[in-house]
Amino acid sequence: MQELSQRALYEAAAEGLRVLAADPRCLAAAGNPGSALREILAPAALRYVLAPGREEFLQALSVLRAKGYAVTAEFVGEAGAGAAHGERTAEEYLALLGRQPAPERLGVDLFRLGLATSRAGAVRRAARILAAAEERGGEVVLGMDRSPTVDAVLGVHRQLADRYANLGLTLQAHLHRTEEDIRRVARPGRMIRLVKGEFREPPEVALGRGPALDDRYLDLARRLVDRGVRLSLATQDPDLLAEAVRAGLVGRDTEIEMLHGVRPELLRHHREAGRPCRIHAAYGTDWLPHLLRRLAEHPPMVLTALSDLGSRRAQPAGTGY
């Protein structure tokens, strides 16, 4: 009973963090580069956002690679929307790909490329990034957002997947629709990143956190492996990962992926056991939503965040890994 109560408390705390991450007043308060809130929270954010700028990110990236991890790079630049913001985001990815060695995988949020205002513009920008990544032997994995946006992301994926073999996709296990989506998008050799799903959805749309979602996650992972995809098990849940290992789901074409800064000791455990491991690492200055969502992934890390604020020091790259 005590364990269930603690889990319920963690889930409630996680939901509170997600509410803050979606509150425009909270985001606006930290959006100004000169804001006091931004300055106060920066040490905590830099545990989860690998660096504020490209050069620092590339230096930290080399540290993680040297430790034996594959890395996905995601740019979380300044807050904004629309065509101009989408162009700046695309140009940053292209500049990153122009460096040596370039990241082998990019995580791209289509809404940061302007999908909310122009599908054609977002498709054009994503295609430029895909082409540049393809030239360097890299790949691009599209992120997912709340359920009302899933069809828009799938539409872009469908439009580009036949042209670019290096295009991957994130799927959310908690959505009831995902089993049917797998039938449409899972092809041999394609990259699929399977997450539980971080956004709270109505029960008619998605499962809440708990044993039923864990069972569904493993079932969907089996279906994806059976379809011959290259699968990334993107979760920080130790019990779920242990079950995936026992079920033989982790191997040559299936890796374990975790968000940078969230439970690094758990990912290190799997790497030391010889399993392929990946770190999803963000960089940029629009980090408040990222910070709050990372804490929501593992609410006890709020205490670590407070410790970071108290020390006023950012953690060195690779800490805990």
CSV table of C-alpha atoms in Angstrom, one decimal:
chain,number,residue,atom,x,y,z
A,1,MET,CA,0.0,0.0,0.0
A,2,GLN,CA,2.8,2.4,0.9
A,3,GLU,CA,4.5,1.7,-2.5
A,4,LEU,CA,1.3,2.4,-4.4
A,5,SER,CA,0.8,5.7,-2.4
A,6,GLN,CA,4.3,6.8,-3.3
A,7,ARG,CA,3.7,6.0,-7.0
A,8,ALA,CA,0.5,8.0,-6.9
A,9,LEU,CA,2.4,10.9,-5.3
A,10,TYR,CA,5.1,10.8,-8.0
A,11,GLU,CA,2.4,10.8,-10.7
A,12,ALA,CA,0.7,13.7,-9.2
A,13,ALA,CA,4.0,15.6,-8.9
A,14,ALA,CA,4.8,14.7,-12.5
A,15,GLU,CA,1.4,16.1,-13.6
A,16,GLY,CA,2.1,19.3,-11.7
A,17,LEU,CA,5.4,19.7,-13.5
A,18,ARG,CA,3.7,19.1,-16.9
A,19,VAL,CA,1.1,21.8,-16.1
A,20,LEU,CA,3.9,24.3,-15.4
A,21,ALA,CA,5.6,23.2,-18.7
A,22,ALA,CA,2.5,24.0,-20.6
A,23,ASP,CA,1.6,27.3,-18.8
A,24,PRO,CA,2.3,30.3,-21.1
A,25,ARG,CA,2.7,32.5,-18.1
A,26,CYS,CA,5.4,30.3,-16.7
A,27,LEU,CA,7.2,30.1,-20.0
A,28,ALA,CA,7.0,33.8,-20.6
A,29,ALA,CA,8.4,34.6,-17.2
A,30,ALA,CA,11.6,32.7,-18.1
A,31,GLY,CA,11.6,33.4,-21.8
A,32,ASN,CA,13.4,36.8,-21.5
A,33,PRO,CA,17.2,36.2,-21.5
A,34,GLY,CA,17.5,38.8,-18.8
A,35,SER,CA,14.8,37.5,-16.5
A,36,ALA,CA,15.7,36.7,-12.8
A,37,LEU,CA,13.8,33.4,-13.0
A,38,ARG,CA,15.9,32.3,-16.0
A,39,GLU,CA,19.1,33.2,-14.1
A,40,ILE,CA,18.0,31.4,-11.0
A,41,LEU,CA,16.9,28.1,-12.7
A,42,ALA,CA,19.9,27.9,-15.2
A,43,PRO,CA,22.1,25.5,-13.0
A,44,ALA,CA,19.2,23.1,-12.7
A,45,ALA,CA,18.4,23.2,-16.4
A,46,LEU,CA,22.0,22.5,-17.5
A,47,ARG,CA,21.8,19.0,-15.9
A,48,TYR,CA,19.2,18.1,-18.6
A,49,VAL,CA,20.1,20.6,-21.4
A,50,LEU,CA,23.6,19.6,-22.4
A,51,ALA,CA,24.7,23.1,-23.3
A,52,PRO,CA,23.2,26.5,-24.3
A,53,GLY,CA,25.3,26.8,-27.5
A,54,ARG,CA,26.5,24.7,-30.4
A,55,GLU,CA,30.3,24.8,-29.5
A,56,GLU,CA,29.7,23.7,-25.9
A,57,PHE,CA,27.3,21.1,-27.0
A,58,LEU,CA,29.8,19.5,-29.5
A,59,GLN,CA,32.4,19.4,-26.7
A,60,ALA,CA,30.0,17.7,-24.4
A,61,LEU,CA,28.9,15.3,-27.2
A,62,SER,CA,32.5,14.1,-27.6
A,63,VAL,CA,32.6,13.3,-23.9
A,64,LEU,CA,29.5,11.1,-24.1
A,65,ARG,CA,30.7,9.4,-27.2
A,66,ALA,CA,34.0,8.6,-25.6
A,67,LYS,CA,32.1,6.8,-22.8
A,68,GLY,CA,30.4,4.5,-25.4
A,69,TYR,CA,27.0,6.1,-25.9
A,70,ALA,CA,25.3,6.9,-29.1
A,71,VAL,CA,23.7,10.4,-29.0
A,72,THR,CA,20.7,12.1,-30.5
A,73,ALA,CA,21.0,15.9,-30.7
A,74,GLU,CA,17.9,18.1,-30.4
A,75,PHE,CA,18.0,21.9,-30.7
A,76,VAL,CA,15.8,23.8,-28.3
A,77,GLY,CA,16.6,27.3,-29.4
A,78,GLU,CA,14.9,30.5,-28.4
A,79,ALA,CA,11.1,30.4,-27.9
A,80,GLY,CA,9.0,31.4,-30.9
A,81,ALA,CA,6.9,30.2,-33.8
A,82,GLY,CA,6.2,30.9,-37.4
A,83,ALA,CA,8.3,30.9,-40.6
A,84,ALA,CA,11.2,33.0,-39.3
A,85,HIS,CA,11.6,30.9,-36.2
A,86,GLY,CA,11.4,27.7,-38.3
A,87,GLU,CA,14.1,29.0,-40.6
A,88,ARG,CA,16.4,29.8,-37.8
A,89,THR,CA,15.9,26.3,-36.3
A,90,ALA,CA,16.5,24.6,-39.6
A,91,GLU,CA,19.7,26.7,-40.2
A,92,GLU,CA,21.0,25.6,-36.7
A,93,TYR,CA,20.5,21.9,-37.6
A,94,LEU,CA,22.3,22.4,-40.9
A,95,ALA,CA,25.2,24.2,-39.1
A,96,LEU,CA,25.4,21.4,-36.6
A,97,LEU,CA,25.5,18.8,-39.4
A,98,GLY,CA,28.3,20.8,-41.0
A,99,ARG,CA,30.6,20.1,-38.1
A,100,GLN,CA,32.9,17.1,-37.9
A,101,PRO,CA,32.1,14.7,-36.5
A,102,ALA,CA,28.4,15.4,-37.1
A,103,PRO,CA,25.8,14.0,-34.8
A,104,GLU,CA,24.6,10.6,-36.1
A,105,ARG,CA,21.0,11.3,-35.2
A,106,LEU,CA,18.9,14.4,-34.8
A,107,GLY,CA,15.7,14.7,-32.9
A,108,VAL,CA,13.4,17.2,-34.6
A,109,ASP,CA,10.2,18.8,-33.4
A,110,LEU,CA,8.2,19.8,-36.5
A,111,PHE,CA,6.5,22.5,-34.6
A,112,ARG,CA,9.8,24.2,-34.1
A,113,LEU,CA,10.1,24.1,-37.9
A,114,GLY,CA,6.8,26.0,-38.2
A,115,LEU,CA,4.3,23.2,-38.7
A,116,ALA,CA,1.6,25.0,-36.7
A,117,THR,CA,1.6,27.9,-39.3
A,118,SER,CA,2.7,26.2,-42.5
A,119,ARG,CA,2.8,22.5,-43.3
A,120,ALA,CA,4.5,23.2,-46.6
A,121,GLY,CA,7.2,25.3,-44.9
A,122,ALA,CA,7.8,22.6,-42.2
A,123,VAL,CA,8.1,19.9,-44.9
A,124,ARG,CA,10.5,22.0,-46.9
A,125,ARG,CA,12.7,22.7,-43.9
A,126,ALA,CA,12.6,19.0,-42.7
A,127,ALA,CA,13.6,17.9,-46.2
A,128,ARG,CA,16.7,20.1,-46.2
A,129,ILE,CA,17.7,18.7,-42.8
A,130,LEU,CA,17.1,15.1,-44.0
A,131,ALA,CA,19.1,15.6,-47.2
A,132,ALA,CA,22.0,17.1,-45.2
A,133,ALA,CA,21.9,14.3,-42.7
A,134,GLU,CA,21.7,11.7,-45.4
A,135,GLU,CA,24.9,13.0,-47.0
A,136,ARG,CA,26.7,12.5,-43.7
A,137,GLY,CA,25.3,9.1,-43.0
A,138,GLY,CA,23.0,10.4,-40.3
A,139,GLU,CA,19.3,10.2,-39.6
A,140,VAL,CA,16.4,12.3,-38.3
A,141,VAL,CA,13.7,11.2,-35.9
A,142,LEU,CA,10.6,13.3,-35.7
A,143,GLY,CA,9.2,14.0,-32.2
A,144,MET,CA,5.5,13.8,-31.1
A,145,ASP,CA,3.3,16.1,-29.2
A,146,ARG,CA,-0.2,16.0,-27.8
A,147,SER,CA,-2.8,13.7,-29.5
A,148,PRO,CA,-4.5,16.5,-31.6
A,149,THR,CA,-1.2,17.0,-33.4
A,150,VAL,CA,-0.4,13.4,-34.2
A,151,ASP,CA,-2.1,13.3,-37.6
A,152,ALA,CA,-0.2,16.4,-38.7
A,153,VAL,CA,3.2,14.8,-37.8
A,154,LEU,CA,2.2,11.5,-39.4
A,155,GLY,CA,1.2,13.4,-42.5
A,156,VAL,CA,4.7,14.9,-42.8
A,157,HIS,CA,6.3,11.6,-42.1
A,158,ARG,CA,4.2,9.9,-44.8
A,159,GLN,CA,5.1,12.7,-47.3
A,160,LEU,CA,8.9,12.4,-46.7
A,161,ALA,CA,9.5,8.7,-45.7
A,162,ASP,CA,9.6,7.3,-49.3
A,163,ARG,CA,12.1,10.0,-50.3
A,164,TYR,CA,14.4,9.7,-47.3
A,165,ALA,CA,15.3,6.3,-45.9
A,166,ASN,CA,17.0,8.1,-42.9
A,167,LEU,CA,13.7,9.4,-41.5
A,168,GLY,CA,12.5,8.0,-38.2
A,169,LEU,CA,9.4,8.6,-36.0
A,170,THR,CA,8.4,8.7,-32.4
A,171,LEU,CA,5.3,6.8,-31.3
A,172,GLN,CA,3.5,7.1,-28.0
A,173,ALA,CA,2.5,3.9,-26.3
A,174,HIS,CA,-0.2,5.5,-24.2
A,175,LEU,CA,-2.3,6.5,-27.2
A,176,HIS,CA,-5.0,4.0,-28.1
A,177,ARG,CA,-4.4,4.7,-31.8
A,178,THR,CA,-0.8,3.7,-31.8
A,179,GLU,CA,-1.4,0.0,-32.5
A,180,GLU,CA,-3.1,1.1,-35.8
A,181,ASP,CA,-0.4,3.7,-36.5
A,182,ILE,CA,2.2,0.9,-36.3
A,183,ARG,CA,0.5,-0.9,-39.1
A,184,ARG,CA,0.8,2.1,-41.3
A,185,VAL,CA,4.4,3.3,-40.5
A,186,ALA,CA,6.4,0.3,-39.3
A,187,ARG,CA,8.5,-1.1,-42.2
A,188,PRO,CA,11.6,-3.2,-42.1
A,189,GLY,CA,14.7,-1.1,-41.5
A,190,ARG,CA,12.9,2.0,-40.4
A,191,MET,CA,13.7,3.7,-37.1
A,192,ILE,CA,10.9,3.9,-34.5
A,193,ARG,CA,11.4,5.6,-31.2
A,194,LEU,CA,8.9,4.2,-28.7
A,195,VAL,CA,8.0,6.4,-25.7
A,196,LYS,CA,5.3,6.0,-23.0
A,197,GLY,CA,3.9,9.4,-23.7
A,198,GLU,CA,4.5,12.5,-21.5
A,199,PHE,CA,1.2,14.4,-22.1
A,200,ARG,CA,-1.9,13.9,-20.0
A,201,GLU,CA,-4.8,12.8,-22.3
A,202,PRO,CA,-8.5,11.9,-21.8
A,203,PRO,CA,-9.1,8.3,-21.0
A,204,GLU,CA,-10.9,7.8,-24.3
A,205,VAL,CA,-7.7,8.8,-26.0
A,206,ALA,CA,-4.9,7.3,-23.9
A,207,LEU,CA,-4.0,5.1,-21.0
A,208,GLY,CA,-2.7,6.7,-17.8
A,209,ARG,CA,0.6,5.6,-16.2
A,210,GLY,CA,0.5,2.2,-14.5
A,211,PRO,CA,0.8,-1.6,-15.2
A,212,ALA,CA,-1.7,-1.5,-18.1
A,213,LEU,CA,0.5,1.0,-19.9
A,214,ASP,CA,3.7,-1.0,-19.1
A,215,ASP,CA,2.1,-4.1,-20.6
A,216,ARG,CA,1.0,-2.2,-23.7
A,217,TYR,CA,4.5,-0.7,-24.1
A,218,LEU,CA,6.1,-4.2,-24.2
A,219,ASP,CA,3.4,-5.5,-26.5
A,220,LEU,CA,4.0,-2.7,-29.0
A,221,ALA,CA,7.7,-3.2,-28.7
A,222,ARG,CA,7.3,-6.8,-29.7
A,223,ARG,CA,5.1,-5.9,-32.6
A,224,LEU,CA,7.7,-3.4,-33.8
A,225,VAL,CA,10.5,-5.9,-33.5
A,226,ASP,CA,8.5,-8.5,-35.4
A,227,ARG,CA,8.0,-5.9,-38.2
A,228,GLY,CA,11.8,-5.6,-38.5
A,229,VAL,CA,12.2,-1.9,-37.5
A,230,ARG,CA,15.2,-0.5,-35.8
A,231,LEU,CA,13.7,0.2,-32.4
A,232,SER,CA,14.7,2.6,-29.7
A,233,LEU,CA,13.1,1.8,-26.3
A,234,ALA,CA,13.0,5.4,-25.0
A,235,THR,CA,12.1,5.1,-21.3
A,236,GLN,CA,13.6,5.7,-17.9
A,237,ASP,CA,11.5,3.0,-16.2
A,238,PRO,CA,13.9,0.5,-14.7
A,239,ASP,CA,11.3,-2.3,-14.3
A,240,LEU,CA,10.0,-1.9,-17.8
A,241,LEU,CA,13.5,-2.1,-19.2
A,242,ALA,CA,14.4,-5.1,-17.1
A,243,GLU,CA,11.3,-6.9,-18.5
A,244,ALA,CA,12.3,-5.9,-22.0
A,245,VAL,CA,15.7,-7.4,-21.5
A,246,ARG,CA,14.2,-10.6,-20.0
A,247,ALA,CA,11.9,-10.8,-23.0
A,248,GLY,CA,14.8,-10.6,-25.4
A,249,LEU,CA,13.7,-7.3,-26.9
A,250,VAL,CA,17.1,-5.5,-26.5
A,251,GLY,CA,19.7,-6.5,-29.1
A,252,ARG,CA,21.4,-5.6,-32.3
A,253,ASP,CA,18.5,-3.6,-33.8
A,254,THR,CA,17.0,-2.5,-30.5
A,255,GLU,CA,18.6,0.1,-28.2
A,256,ILE,CA,17.8,1.6,-24.9
A,257,GLU,CA,17.4,5.4,-25.0
A,258,MET,CA,17.2,7.9,-22.1
A,259,LEU,CA,16.9,11.6,-21.9
A,260,HIS,CA,20.1,13.3,-20.8
A,261,GLY,CA,20.4,13.8,-17.1
A,262,VAL,CA,17.5,11.6,-16.1
A,263,ARG,CA,18.7,8.5,-14.3
A,264,PRO,CA,22.2,8.3,-15.8
A,265,GLU,CA,23.2,5.6,-13.5
A,266,LEU,CA,20.5,3.3,-14.9
A,267,LEU,CA,21.7,3.9,-18.5
A,268,ARG,CA,25.3,3.3,-17.3
A,269,HIS,CA,24.2,-0.1,-15.9
A,270,HIS,CA,22.8,-1.2,-19.2
A,271,ARG,CA,25.8,0.1,-21.1
A,272,GLU,CA,28.1,-1.8,-18.8
A,273,ALA,CA,26.0,-4.9,-19.4
A,274,GLY,CA,26.9,-4.6,-23.1
A,275,ARG,CA,23.5,-3.3,-24.3
A,276,PRO,CA,23.4,-0.6,-27.0
A,277,CYS,CA,22.5,2.7,-25.2
A,278,ARG,CA,21.7,6.1,-26.5
A,279,ILE,CA,21.4,9.5,-24.8
A,280,HIS,CA,18.8,12.0,-26.2
A,281,ALA,CA,20.6,15.3,-25.6
A,282,ALA,CA,19.2,18.8,-26.1
A,283,TYR,CA,21.0,22.1,-26.4
A,284,GLY,CA,19.8,25.7,-26.7
A,285,THR,CA,18.3,28.5,-24.7
A,286,ASP,CA,14.5,27.7,-24.6
A,287,TRP,CA,15.1,25.2,-21.9
A,288,LEU,CA,12.4,25.8,-19.3
A,289,PRO,CA,9.8,23.4,-20.8
A,290,HIS,CA,12.6,20.8,-21.3
A,291,LEU,CA,13.7,21.2,-17.6
A,292,LEU,CA,10.1,20.8,-16.3
A,293,ARG,CA,9.3,17.8,-18.5
A,294,ARG,CA,12.6,16.0,-17.6
A,295,LEU,CA,11.8,16.4,-13.9
A,296,ALA,CA,8.3,15.0,-14.6
A,297,GLU,CA,10.0,11.9,-16.0
A,298,HIS,CA,11.3,11.2,-12.6
A,299,PRO,CA,9.9,13.5,-9.9
A,300,PRO,CA,12.5,12.6,-7.2
A,301,MET,CA,14.9,14.5,-9.3
A,302,VAL,CA,13.2,17.7,-8.1
A,303,LEU,CA,15.5,17.4,-5.0
A,304,THR,CA,18.5,17.1,-7.3
A,305,ALA,CA,17.3,20.3,-9.1
A,306,LEU,CA,17.1,22.1,-5.8
A,307,SER,CA,20.6,20.9,-4.9
A,308,ASP,CA,21.8,22.3,-8.3
A,309,LEU,CA,20.2,25.7,-7.4
A,310,GLY,CA,21.9,25.7,-4.0
A,311,SER,CA,25.3,24.9,-5.4
A,312,ARG,CA,24.9,27.4,-8.4
A,313,ARG,CA,27.1,25.0,-10.4
A,314,ALA,CA,26.2,23.2,-13.6
A,315,GLN,CA,27.2,19.5,-13.7
A,316,PRO,CA,30.2,18.7,-16.0
A,317,ALA,CA,29.3,16.8,-19.1
A,318,GLY,CA,29.1,13.1,-18.6
A,319,THR,CA,28.4,13.2,-14.9
A,320,GLY,CA,26.9,9.9,-13.7
A,321,TYR,CA,27.5,8.2,-17.1
